[in-house]
Amino acid sequence: DPDMPFVPSIPEDQFILVEEGDPTVIPCRTSDPSAQVTLINSLDKAVHAFYDSKQGFIGNFPAGSYTCKTMVERVEFKSDEFFIYILRATSQLPVEIEALKTVYKAGETIVVTCVVFDNEVVNLQWNYPGKVKEKGLIKLDDIKVPSQKLVYTLTIPEASVKDTGDYECTARHATKEVKENKKVVITVHDKGFVHLEPQFSLLEAVNLHEVKNFVVDVQ
């Protein structure tokens, strides 16, 4: 089609997510297989890469925006703009789970944090006693400085005894068959308590001038 040399792209094709170091495709395809196509970066400079009219430009490209252009009967046509985003991803999944404390009183707020290091392409799921009732708020913080880490925070407001149990986060690599899970046990008591164990009897005798120690274990 001389009036439409580039096959129209859908919005999903214009935003390209690629793992660090992996090749990718900039999918500016032509309706004429013999068309001469040039790849241009955001600085309006030509980028040299292998071109396949059925796929587009193939190669390792830096993050940024790219446009393809071609000439049809001395008229220049440009493709849609494509945006490449580089994501940090390692083959391993370092994961840590943290809880400010593991024993709570009813009515307090439970906070558990799961941290994934050096990865941006991760799916994370929580399993905990209140999940069935959709009790809990999940927040994600994507921290890049000084190093990459994803911080998932699970908050359970107004905890009850029923919230006692295992709190587990499972991280799965989005493109590789790698997963890692961590668990912490949380206990919620109906009310606060103090347990005393005196190491002496109800009635004790002491001799004159004798030093007597009274020991109590407190939990």
Coordinates of N, CA and C in Angstrom, one line a residue:
D1 N 0.9 -1.2 0.0 CA 0.0 0.0 0.0 C 0.9 1.2 0.0
P2 N 1.0 1.9 -1.1 CA 1.9 3.1 -1.2 C 1.5 4.2 -0.2
D3 N 0.3 4.3 0.2 CA -0.2 5.3 1.1 C 0.0 4.9 2.6
M4 N 0.3 3.6 2.8 CA 0.5 3.1 4.1 C 1.6 2.1 4.1
P5 N 2.8 2.5 3.9 CA 4.0 1.6 3.8 C 4.2 0.8 5.1
F6 N 3.9 1.4 6.3 CA 4.2 0.7 7.5 C 2.8 0.1 8.0
V7 N 2.9 -1.2 8.4 CA 1.7 -1.8 9.0 C 1.3 -1.1 10.3
P8 N 0.1 -0.6 10.4 CA -0.3 0.0 11.7 C 0.0 -0.8 12.9
S9 N 0.5 -0.2 14.0 CA 0.8 -1.0 15.2 C -0.2 -0.7 16.3
I10 N -0.4 -1.7 17.1 CA -1.4 -1.5 18.2 C -0.6 -0.9 19.4
P11 N -1.2 -0.2 20.3 CA -0.5 0.5 21.4 C 0.4 -0.4 22.2
E12 N 0.0 -1.7 22.4 CA 0.8 -2.6 23.2 C 2.1 -2.9 22.5
D13 N 2.2 -2.8 21.2 CA 3.5 -3.0 20.5 C 4.5 -1.9 20.6
Q14 N 3.9 -0.7 20.9 CA 4.8 0.5 21.0 C 5.6 0.6 22.2
F15 N 5.2 -0.1 23.3 CA 6.0 -0.1 24.5 C 6.7 -1.5 24.7
I16 N 8.0 -1.5 24.6 CA 8.7 -2.7 24.6 C 9.5 -2.9 25.9
L17 N 9.2 -3.9 26.6 CA 10.0 -4.2 27.9 C 11.0 -5.3 27.6
V18 N 12.2 -5.1 27.9 CA 13.2 -6.1 27.6 C 14.2 -6.2 28.8
E19 N 14.6 -7.5 29.1 CA 15.5 -7.7 30.2 C 16.9 -7.2 29.8
E20 N 17.6 -6.8 30.7 CA 19.0 -6.3 30.5 C 19.8 -7.3 29.8
G21 N 20.4 -6.9 28.7 CA 21.3 -7.8 27.9 C 20.6 -8.7 26.9
D22 N 19.3 -8.7 26.8 CA 18.6 -9.5 25.9 C 18.3 -8.8 24.6
P23 N 18.3 -9.5 23.4 CA 17.9 -8.8 22.2 C 16.4 -8.6 22.1
T24 N 16.0 -7.7 21.3 CA 14.5 -7.5 21.2 C 14.2 -7.1 19.7
V25 N 12.9 -6.9 19.4 CA 12.4 -6.5 18.1 C 11.7 -5.2 18.2
I26 N 12.1 -4.3 17.3 CA 11.3 -3.0 17.1 C 10.3 -3.3 16.0
P27 N 9.1 -3.5 16.2 CA 8.2 -4.1 15.2 C 7.6 -3.2 14.2
C28 N 8.4 -2.4 13.4 CA 7.9 -1.6 12.3 C 8.0 -2.4 11.1
R29 N 6.9 -3.0 10.7 CA 6.8 -3.9 9.5 C 6.3 -3.2 8.3
T30 N 6.7 -3.6 7.1 CA 6.3 -2.9 5.9 C 5.4 -3.7 5.1
S31 N 4.5 -3.0 4.3 CA 3.6 -3.7 3.4 C 4.3 -4.1 2.1
D32 N 5.5 -3.5 1.9 CA 6.3 -3.8 0.7 C 7.6 -4.5 1.2
P33 N 7.7 -5.8 1.0 CA 8.9 -6.5 1.5 C 10.3 -5.9 1.0
S34 N 10.2 -5.2 -0.1 CA 11.5 -4.7 -0.7 C 11.8 -3.3 -0.3
A35 N 11.0 -2.7 0.6 CA 11.2 -1.4 1.0 C 12.5 -1.2 1.8
Q36 N 13.2 -0.1 1.6 CA 14.4 0.2 2.3 C 14.0 1.0 3.6
V37 N 14.3 0.4 4.7 CA 13.8 1.0 6.0 C 15.0 1.5 6.8
T38 N 14.9 2.6 7.4 CA 16.0 3.1 8.3 C 15.4 3.3 9.7
L39 N 16.2 2.9 10.7 CA 15.9 3.1 12.1 C 16.5 4.3 12.7
I40 N 15.7 5.2 13.3 CA 16.2 6.5 13.8 C 15.9 6.5 15.3
N41 N 17.0 7.0 16.1 CA 16.8 7.1 17.5 C 16.3 8.5 17.9
S42 N 16.1 8.7 19.2 CA 15.5 10.0 19.7 C 16.4 11.2 19.3
L43 N 17.7 11.0 19.0 CA 18.6 12.1 18.6 C 18.6 12.3 17.1
D44 N 17.6 11.6 16.4 CA 17.4 11.7 15.0 C 18.7 11.1 14.2
K45 N 19.3 10.2 14.8 CA 20.5 9.5 14.2 C 20.1 8.1 13.8
A46 N 20.7 7.7 12.7 CA 20.4 6.3 12.2 C 21.1 5.3 13.1
V47 N 20.3 4.2 13.3 CA 20.8 3.1 14.1 C 21.0 1.9 13.2
H48 N 22.2 1.3 13.2 CA 22.4 0.1 12.3 C 22.0 -1.2 13.0
A49 N 21.1 -1.9 12.4 CA 20.6 -3.2 13.0 C 20.0 -4.0 11.8
F50 N 19.9 -5.3 12.1 CA 19.3 -6.2 11.1 C 17.8 -6.0 10.9
Y51 N 17.3 -5.9 9.7 CA 15.9 -5.7 9.4 C 15.2 -6.8 8.7
D52 N 14.1 -7.2 9.2 CA 13.3 -8.3 8.6 C 11.9 -7.6 8.4
S53 N 11.4 -7.5 7.2 CA 10.2 -6.9 6.9 C 9.0 -7.5 7.5
K54 N 9.1 -8.8 7.9 CA 8.0 -9.5 8.6 C 8.0 -9.3 10.1
Q55 N 9.1 -8.8 10.6 CA 9.2 -8.6 12.1 C 9.6 -7.2 12.5
G56 N 10.6 -6.7 11.9 CA 11.1 -5.3 12.2 C 12.6 -5.4 12.4
F57 N 13.1 -4.4 13.1 CA 14.6 -4.4 13.5 C 14.8 -5.2 14.7
I58 N 15.9 -6.1 14.5 CA 16.3 -7.0 15.6 C 17.6 -6.7 16.1
G59 N 17.8 -6.6 17.4 CA 19.1 -6.4 18.0 C 19.0 -6.0 19.4
N60 N 20.2 -5.6 20.0 CA 20.3 -5.1 21.4 C 20.3 -3.6 21.3
F61 N 19.2 -3.0 21.8 CA 19.1 -1.6 21.7 C 19.1 -1.0 23.1
P62 N 19.7 0.2 23.2 CA 19.6 0.9 24.5 C 18.2 1.4 24.8
A63 N 17.9 1.7 26.0 CA 16.6 2.3 26.3 C 16.4 3.6 25.6
G64 N 15.1 3.9 25.2 CA 14.9 5.1 24.5 C 13.7 5.0 23.5
S65 N 13.5 6.0 22.7 CA 12.5 6.0 21.7 C 13.1 5.8 20.3
Y66 N 12.4 5.1 19.5 CA 12.8 4.8 18.1 C 11.7 5.0 17.1
T67 N 12.1 5.4 15.9 CA 11.1 5.6 14.8 C 11.7 5.0 13.5
C68 N 10.9 4.3 12.7 CA 11.4 3.8 11.4 C 10.9 4.7 10.3
K69 N 11.7 4.9 9.2 CA 11.3 5.7 8.1 C 11.7 5.0 6.8
T70 N 10.9 5.3 5.8 CA 11.1 4.7 4.4 C 10.7 5.7 3.4
M71 N 11.1 5.5 2.1 CA 10.7 6.4 1.0 C 9.8 5.6 0.0
V72 N 8.7 6.2 -0.4 CA 7.9 5.6 -1.4 C 7.6 6.7 -2.4
E73 N 8.2 6.4 -3.6 CA 8.0 7.4 -4.7 C 8.4 8.8 -4.3
R74 N 9.6 8.9 -3.7 CA 10.2 10.1 -3.2 C 9.5 10.8 -2.1
V75 N 8.5 10.1 -1.5 CA 7.8 10.7 -0.3 C 8.3 9.9 0.9
E76 N 8.7 10.6 2.0 CA 9.1 10.0 3.2 C 8.0 9.7 4.1
F77 N 8.0 8.4 4.6 CA 7.0 8.0 5.6 C 7.7 7.6 6.9
K78 N 7.0 7.9 8.0 CA 7.6 7.5 9.3 C 6.6 6.6 10.0
S79 N 7.1 5.6 10.8 CA 6.3 4.7 11.5 C 5.9 5.4 12.8
D80 N 5.0 4.6 13.6 CA 4.7 5.1 14.9 C 6.0 5.1 15.8
E81 N 6.0 5.8 16.9 CA 7.2 5.8 17.8 C 7.2 4.6 18.7
F82 N 8.3 4.0 18.9 CA 8.4 2.8 19.8 C 9.3 3.2 20.9
F83 N 8.9 2.7 22.1 CA 9.7 3.0 23.4 C 10.2 1.7 24.0
I84 N 11.5 1.7 24.2 CA 12.2 0.5 24.8 C 12.5 0.9 26.3
Y85 N 12.1 0.0 27.1 CA 12.4 0.1 28.6 C 13.3 -1.1 29.0
I86 N 14.4 -0.9 29.6 CA 15.3 -1.9 30.0 C 15.0 -2.3 31.5
L87 N 14.8 -3.6 31.7 CA 14.5 -4.0 33.1 C 15.6 -4.8 33.6
R88 N 15.9 -4.6 34.9 CA 17.0 -5.4 35.6 C 16.4 -6.7 36.0
A89 N 17.1 -7.8 35.7 CA 16.6 -9.1 36.0 C 17.8 -10.1 36.1
T90 N 17.9 -10.7 37.3 CA 19.0 -11.7 37.4 C 18.4 -13.1 37.4
S91 N 19.2 -14.1 37.2 CA 18.6 -15.5 37.1 C 18.2 -16.0 38.5
Q92 N 18.8 -15.5 39.5 CA 18.4 -15.9 40.9 C 17.4 -14.9 41.5
L93 N 16.8 -15.3 42.5 CA 15.8 -14.4 43.2 C 16.1 -14.3 44.7
P94 N 16.9 -13.3 45.0 CA 17.2 -13.1 46.4 C 16.0 -12.4 47.1
V95 N 15.4 -13.1 48.1 CA 14.2 -12.6 48.7 C 14.4 -12.7 50.2
E96 N 13.9 -11.6 50.9 CA 13.9 -11.6 52.4 C 12.5 -11.2 52.9
I97 N 12.1 -11.8 54.0 CA 10.8 -11.4 54.6 C 11.1 -10.9 56.0
E98 N 10.5 -9.8 56.4 CA 10.7 -9.1 57.7 C 9.4 -8.8 58.3
A99 N 9.4 -8.9 59.7 CA 8.2 -8.5 60.5 C 8.8 -7.6 61.6
L100 N 8.1 -6.5 61.9 CA 8.6 -5.6 63.0 C 8.6 -6.4 64.3
K101 N 7.5 -7.2 64.5 CA 7.4 -8.1 65.6 C 6.6 -9.3 65.2
T102 N 6.6 -10.4 65.9 CA 5.9 -11.6 65.6 C 4.8 -11.9 66.6
V103 N 4.7 -11.1 67.6 CA 3.6 -11.3 68.6 C 2.8 -10.0 68.7
Y104 N 1.5 -10.1 68.5 CA 0.6 -8.9 68.6 C -0.5 -9.1 69.5
K105 N -1.1 -8.0 70.0 CA -2.4 -8.0 70.7 C -3.5 -7.7 69.8
A106 N -4.7 -8.3 70.0 CA -5.9 -8.0 69.2 C -6.1 -6.5 69.1
G107 N -6.4 -6.0 67.9 CA -6.6 -4.6 67.6 C -5.4 -3.9 67.1
E108 N -4.2 -4.5 67.2 CA -3.0 -3.9 66.7 C -2.9 -4.1 65.2
T109 N -2.0 -3.4 64.6 CA -1.8 -3.5 63.1 C -0.6 -4.4 62.8
I110 N -0.8 -5.5 62.0 CA 0.3 -6.4 61.6 C 1.0 -5.8 60.4
V111 N 2.3 -5.7 60.4 CA 3.1 -5.3 59.2 C 4.1 -6.3 58.9
V112 N 4.1 -6.8 57.6 CA 5.1 -7.8 57.2 C 5.6 -7.3 55.8
T113 N 6.9 -7.3 55.7 CA 7.5 -6.8 54.4 C 8.3 -7.9 53.7
C114 N 8.1 -8.0 52.4 CA 8.9 -9.0 51.6 C 9.7 -8.1 50.6
V115 N 11.0 -8.4 50.5 CA 11.9 -7.6 49.7 C 12.6 -8.5 48.6
V116 N 12.4 -8.1 47.4 CA 13.1 -8.8 46.3 C 14.2 -7.9 45.8
F117 N 15.4 -8.5 45.7 CA 16.6 -7.7 45.4 C 17.0 -8.0 43.9
D118 N 17.5 -6.9 43.2 CA 18.2 -7.0 41.9 C 17.3 -7.5 40.8
N119 N 15.9 -7.4 40.9 CA 15.0 -7.8 39.9 C 13.8 -6.9 39.8
E120 N 13.5 -6.6 38.5 CA 12.3 -5.8 38.3 C 11.2 -6.5 37.6
V121 N 11.4 -7.7 37.1 CA 10.4 -8.6 36.4 C 10.0 -9.7 37.4
V122 N 9.2 -9.4 38.3 CA 8.8 -10.4 39.4 C 7.3 -10.4 39.6
N123 N 6.7 -11.5 39.7 CA 5.4 -11.6 40.2 C 5.4 -12.1 41.7
L124 N 4.7 -11.4 42.6 CA 4.8 -11.8 44.0 C 3.4 -12.0 44.5
Q125 N 3.2 -13.1 45.2 CA 1.9 -13.5 45.8 C 2.1 -13.7 47.3
W126 N 1.1 -13.2 48.1 CA 1.0 -13.4 49.5 C 0.1 -14.5 49.9
N127 N 0.4 -15.3 50.9 CA -0.5 -16.3 51.5 C -0.5 -16.0 53.0
Y128 N -1.7 -15.8 53.6 CA -1.8 -15.5 55.0 C -3.2 -15.8 55.5
P129 N -3.4 -15.9 56.8 CA -4.8 -16.4 57.3 C -5.9 -15.5 56.8
G130 N -5.8 -14.2 56.6 CA -6.9 -13.4 56.3 C -7.1 -13.2 54.8
K131 N -6.3 -13.9 53.9 CA -6.4 -13.7 52.5 C -7.7 -14.0 51.9
V132 N -8.4 -15.1 52.4 CA -9.7 -15.5 51.9 C -10.7 -14.4 52.0
K133 N -10.6 -13.7 53.2 CA -11.6 -12.6 53.4 C -11.1 -11.3 52.9
E134 N -10.0 -11.4 52.1 CA -9.4 -10.2 51.5 C -9.0 -9.1 52.5
K135 N -8.6 -9.6 53.7 CA -8.2 -8.7 54.7 C -6.7 -8.4 54.6
G136 N -6.4 -7.2 54.4 CA -5.0 -6.8 54.2 C -4.8 -5.8 53.1
L137 N -3.8 -4.9 53.2 CA -3.5 -3.9 52.2 C -2.1 -4.2 51.8
I138 N -1.9 -4.2 50.4 CA -0.5 -4.5 49.9 C 0.0 -3.3 49.1
K139 N 1.2 -2.9 49.5 CA 1.8 -1.7 48.8 C 3.2 -2.1 48.3
L140 N 3.5 -1.6 47.1 CA 4.8 -1.9 46.5 C 5.6 -0.6 46.3
D141 N 6.9 -0.6 46.8 CA 7.8 0.5 46.6 C 8.9 -0.1 45.7
D142 N 9.2 0.6 44.6 CA 10.2 0.2 43.6 C 11.4 1.2 43.9
I143 N 12.4 0.6 44.6 CA 13.6 1.5 45.0 C 14.8 1.1 44.0
K144 N 15.4 2.2 43.5 CA 16.5 1.9 42.5 C 17.8 2.4 43.0
V145 N 17.8 3.3 44.0 CA 19.1 3.8 44.5 C 19.2 3.5 46.0
P146 N 20.3 3.0 46.5 CA 21.6 2.8 45.8 C 21.6 1.5 45.0
S147 N 20.6 0.6 45.2 CA 20.5 -0.6 44.4 C 19.0 -1.0 44.2
Q148 N 18.8 -1.8 43.2 CA 17.4 -2.2 42.8 C 16.8 -3.1 43.8
K149 N 15.6 -2.8 44.3 CA 14.9 -3.7 45.2 C 13.4 -3.3 45.1
L150 N 12.6 -4.4 45.2 CA 11.1 -4.2 45.2 C 10.7 -4.5 46.6
V151 N 10.0 -3.6 47.3 CA 9.6 -3.8 48.7 C 8.1 -3.9 48.7
Y152 N 7.6 -5.1 49.0 CA 6.2 -5.4 49.1 C 5.8 -5.4 50.6
T153 N 4.8 -4.5 51.0 CA 4.4 -4.4 52.4 C 3.0 -4.8 52.5
L154 N 2.8 -5.8 53.4 CA 1.4 -6.3 53.7 C 1.0 -5.8 55.1
T155 N -0.1 -5.1 55.1 CA -0.6 -4.5 56.4 C -2.0 -5.0 56.7
I156 N -2.1 -5.6 58.0 CA -3.4 -6.1 58.5 C -3.8 -5.2 59.6
P157 N -4.8 -4.3 59.3 CA -5.3 -3.4 60.4 C -6.3 -4.2 61.3
E158 N -6.3 -3.7 62.6 CA -7.3 -4.3 63.6 C -7.2 -5.8 63.6
A159 N -6.0 -6.3 63.9 CA -5.7 -7.8 63.9 C -6.6 -8.5 65.0
S160 N -7.0 -9.7 64.7 CA -7.7 -10.5 65.7 C -7.0 -11.8 65.9
V161 N -7.4 -12.7 66.8 CA -6.8 -14.0 67.0 C -6.8 -14.8 65.8
K162 N -7.8 -14.6 64.9 CA -7.9 -15.4 63.7 C -6.8 -15.1 62.7
D163 N -6.1 -14.0 62.9 CA -5.0 -13.6 62.0 C -3.7 -14.3 62.4
T164 N -3.7 -15.2 63.4 CA -2.6 -16.0 63.8 C -2.3 -17.0 62.7
G165 N -1.0 -17.2 62.4 CA -0.6 -18.2 61.4 C 0.6 -17.8 60.6
D166 N 0.8 -18.6 59.5 CA 1.9 -18.4 58.6 C 1.7 -17.2 57.6
Y167 N 2.6 -16.3 57.5 CA 2.6 -15.3 56.5 C 3.7 -15.6 55.5
E168 N 3.4 -15.9 54.3 CA 4.3 -16.3 53.3 C 4.2 -15.5 52.0
C169 N 5.4 -15.1 51.5 CA 5.4 -14.4 50.2 C 6.2 -15.3 49.2
T170 N 5.7 -15.4 48.0 CA 6.3 -16.3 47.0 C 6.6 -15.4 45.8
A171 N 7.8 -15.3 45.4 CA 8.3 -14.4 44.3 C 8.6 -15.4 43.1
R172 N 8.0 -15.0 41.9 CA 8.2 -15.8 40.7 C 8.8 -14.9 39.6
H173 N 9.9 -15.4 39.0 CA 10.5 -14.7 37.9 C 9.5 -14.6 36.8
A174 N 9.4 -13.4 36.2 CA 8.3 -13.3 35.1 C 8.7 -14.0 33.8
T175 N 9.9 -14.3 33.6 CA 10.3 -14.9 32.3 C 11.1 -16.2 32.4
K176 N 11.5 -16.5 33.6 CA 12.2 -17.8 33.9 C 11.5 -18.6 34.9
E177 N 11.8 -19.9 34.8 CA 11.1 -20.9 35.8 C 11.9 -20.8 37.1
V178 N 11.9 -19.7 37.8 CA 12.5 -19.5 39.0 C 11.6 -19.0 40.0
K179 N 11.5 -19.5 41.2 CA 10.7 -19.0 42.3 C 11.3 -19.1 43.6
E180 N 11.0 -18.3 44.6 CA 11.5 -18.3 45.9 C 10.4 -17.9 46.9
N181 N 10.3 -18.6 48.0 CA 9.3 -18.2 49.0 C 9.9 -18.1 50.4
K182 N 9.4 -17.2 51.2 CA 9.9 -17.0 52.6 C 8.6 -16.9 53.5
K183 N 8.8 -17.3 54.7 CA 7.7 -17.4 55.7 C 8.1 -16.9 57.0
V184 N 7.1 -16.3 57.7 CA 7.2 -15.9 59.1 C 5.9 -16.2 59.8
V185 N 6.1 -16.6 61.1 CA 4.9 -17.0 61.9 C 4.5 -15.9 62.8
I186 N 3.2 -15.5 62.7 CA 2.7 -14.3 63.5 C 1.7 -14.9 64.5
T187 N 1.7 -14.4 65.7 CA 0.8 -14.8 66.7 C 0.1 -13.6 67.2
V188 N -1.3 -13.7 67.3 CA -2.1 -12.6 67.9 C -2.8 -13.1 69.1
H189 N -2.6 -12.5 70.2 CA -3.3 -12.8 71.5 C -4.5 -11.9 71.7
D190 N -5.5 -12.5 72.4 CA -6.7 -11.8 72.6 C -6.5 -10.5 73.5
K191 N -5.5 -10.7 74.4 CA -5.1 -9.5 75.3 C -3.7 -9.8 75.7
G192 N -3.1 -8.7 76.2 CA -1.7 -8.9 76.7 C -1.7 -9.7 78.0
F193 N -0.5 -10.3 78.3 CA -0.4 -11.1 79.5 C 1.0 -11.1 80.1
V194 N 1.1 -11.4 81.3 CA 2.4 -11.5 82.0 C 2.3 -12.9 82.7
H195 N 3.3 -13.7 82.5 CA 3.3 -15.0 83.2 C 4.4 -15.0 84.3
L196 N 4.1 -15.3 85.5 CA 5.0 -15.3 86.6 C 5.3 -16.7 87.2
E197 N 6.5 -16.9 87.4 CA 6.9 -18.2 88.0 C 7.8 -17.9 89.2
P198 N 7.2 -17.8 90.4 CA 8.0 -17.6 91.6 C 8.8 -18.8 92.0
Q199 N 10.1 -18.6 92.4 CA 10.9 -19.8 92.8 C 10.9 -19.9 94.3
F200 N 9.8 -19.6 95.0 CA 9.7 -19.8 96.5 C 8.3 -20.1 96.9
S201 N 8.1 -20.5 98.1 CA 6.8 -21.0 98.6 C 6.0 -19.8 99.1
L202 N 4.7 -20.1 99.4 CA 3.9 -19.0 100.0 C 4.4 -18.6 101.3
L203 N 5.0 -19.5 102.1 CA 5.5 -19.2 103.4 C 7.0 -19.6 103.4
E204 N 7.9 -18.7 103.7 CA 9.3 -18.9 103.8 C 9.8 -18.5 105.2
A205 N 10.8 -19.3 105.7 CA 11.4 -19.0 107.0 C 12.9 -18.5 106.7
V206 N 13.3 -17.6 107.6 CA 14.7 -17.1 107.4 C 15.3 -17.0 108.8
N207 N 16.6 -17.4 108.9 CA 17.3 -17.3 110.2 C 17.8 -15.9 110.4
L208 N 18.1 -15.5 111.6 CA 18.6 -14.2 111.9 C 19.9 -14.0 111.2
H209 N 20.1 -12.8 110.6 CA 21.3 -12.4 109.8 C 21.5 -13.2 108.5
E210 N 20.5 -14.0 108.2 CA 20.6 -14.8 106.9 C 20.1 -13.9 105.8
V211 N 20.9 -14.0 104.6 CA 20.4 -13.3 103.4 C 19.6 -14.2 102.6
K212 N 18.4 -13.8 102.3 CA 17.5 -14.6 101.5 C 17.1 -14.0 100.2
N213 N 17.3 -14.7 99.1 CA 16.9 -14.2 97.8 C 15.6 -14.8 97.4
F214 N 14.7 -13.9 96.8 CA 13.4 -14.3 96.3 C 13.5 -14.1 94.8
V215 N 13.4 -15.2 94.0 CA 13.6 -15.1 92.5 C 12.2 -15.4 91.9
V216 N 11.9 -14.5 90.9 CA 10.7 -14.7 90.1 C 11.0 -14.6 88.6
D217 N 10.6 -15.7 87.8 CA 10.8 -15.6 86.4 C 9.6 -14.9 85.8
V218 N 9.8 -13.9 85.0 CA 8.7 -13.2 84.4 C 8.8 -13.3 82.9
Q219 N 7.7 -13.7 82.2 CA 7.6 -13.8 80.8 C 6.5 -12.8 80.4

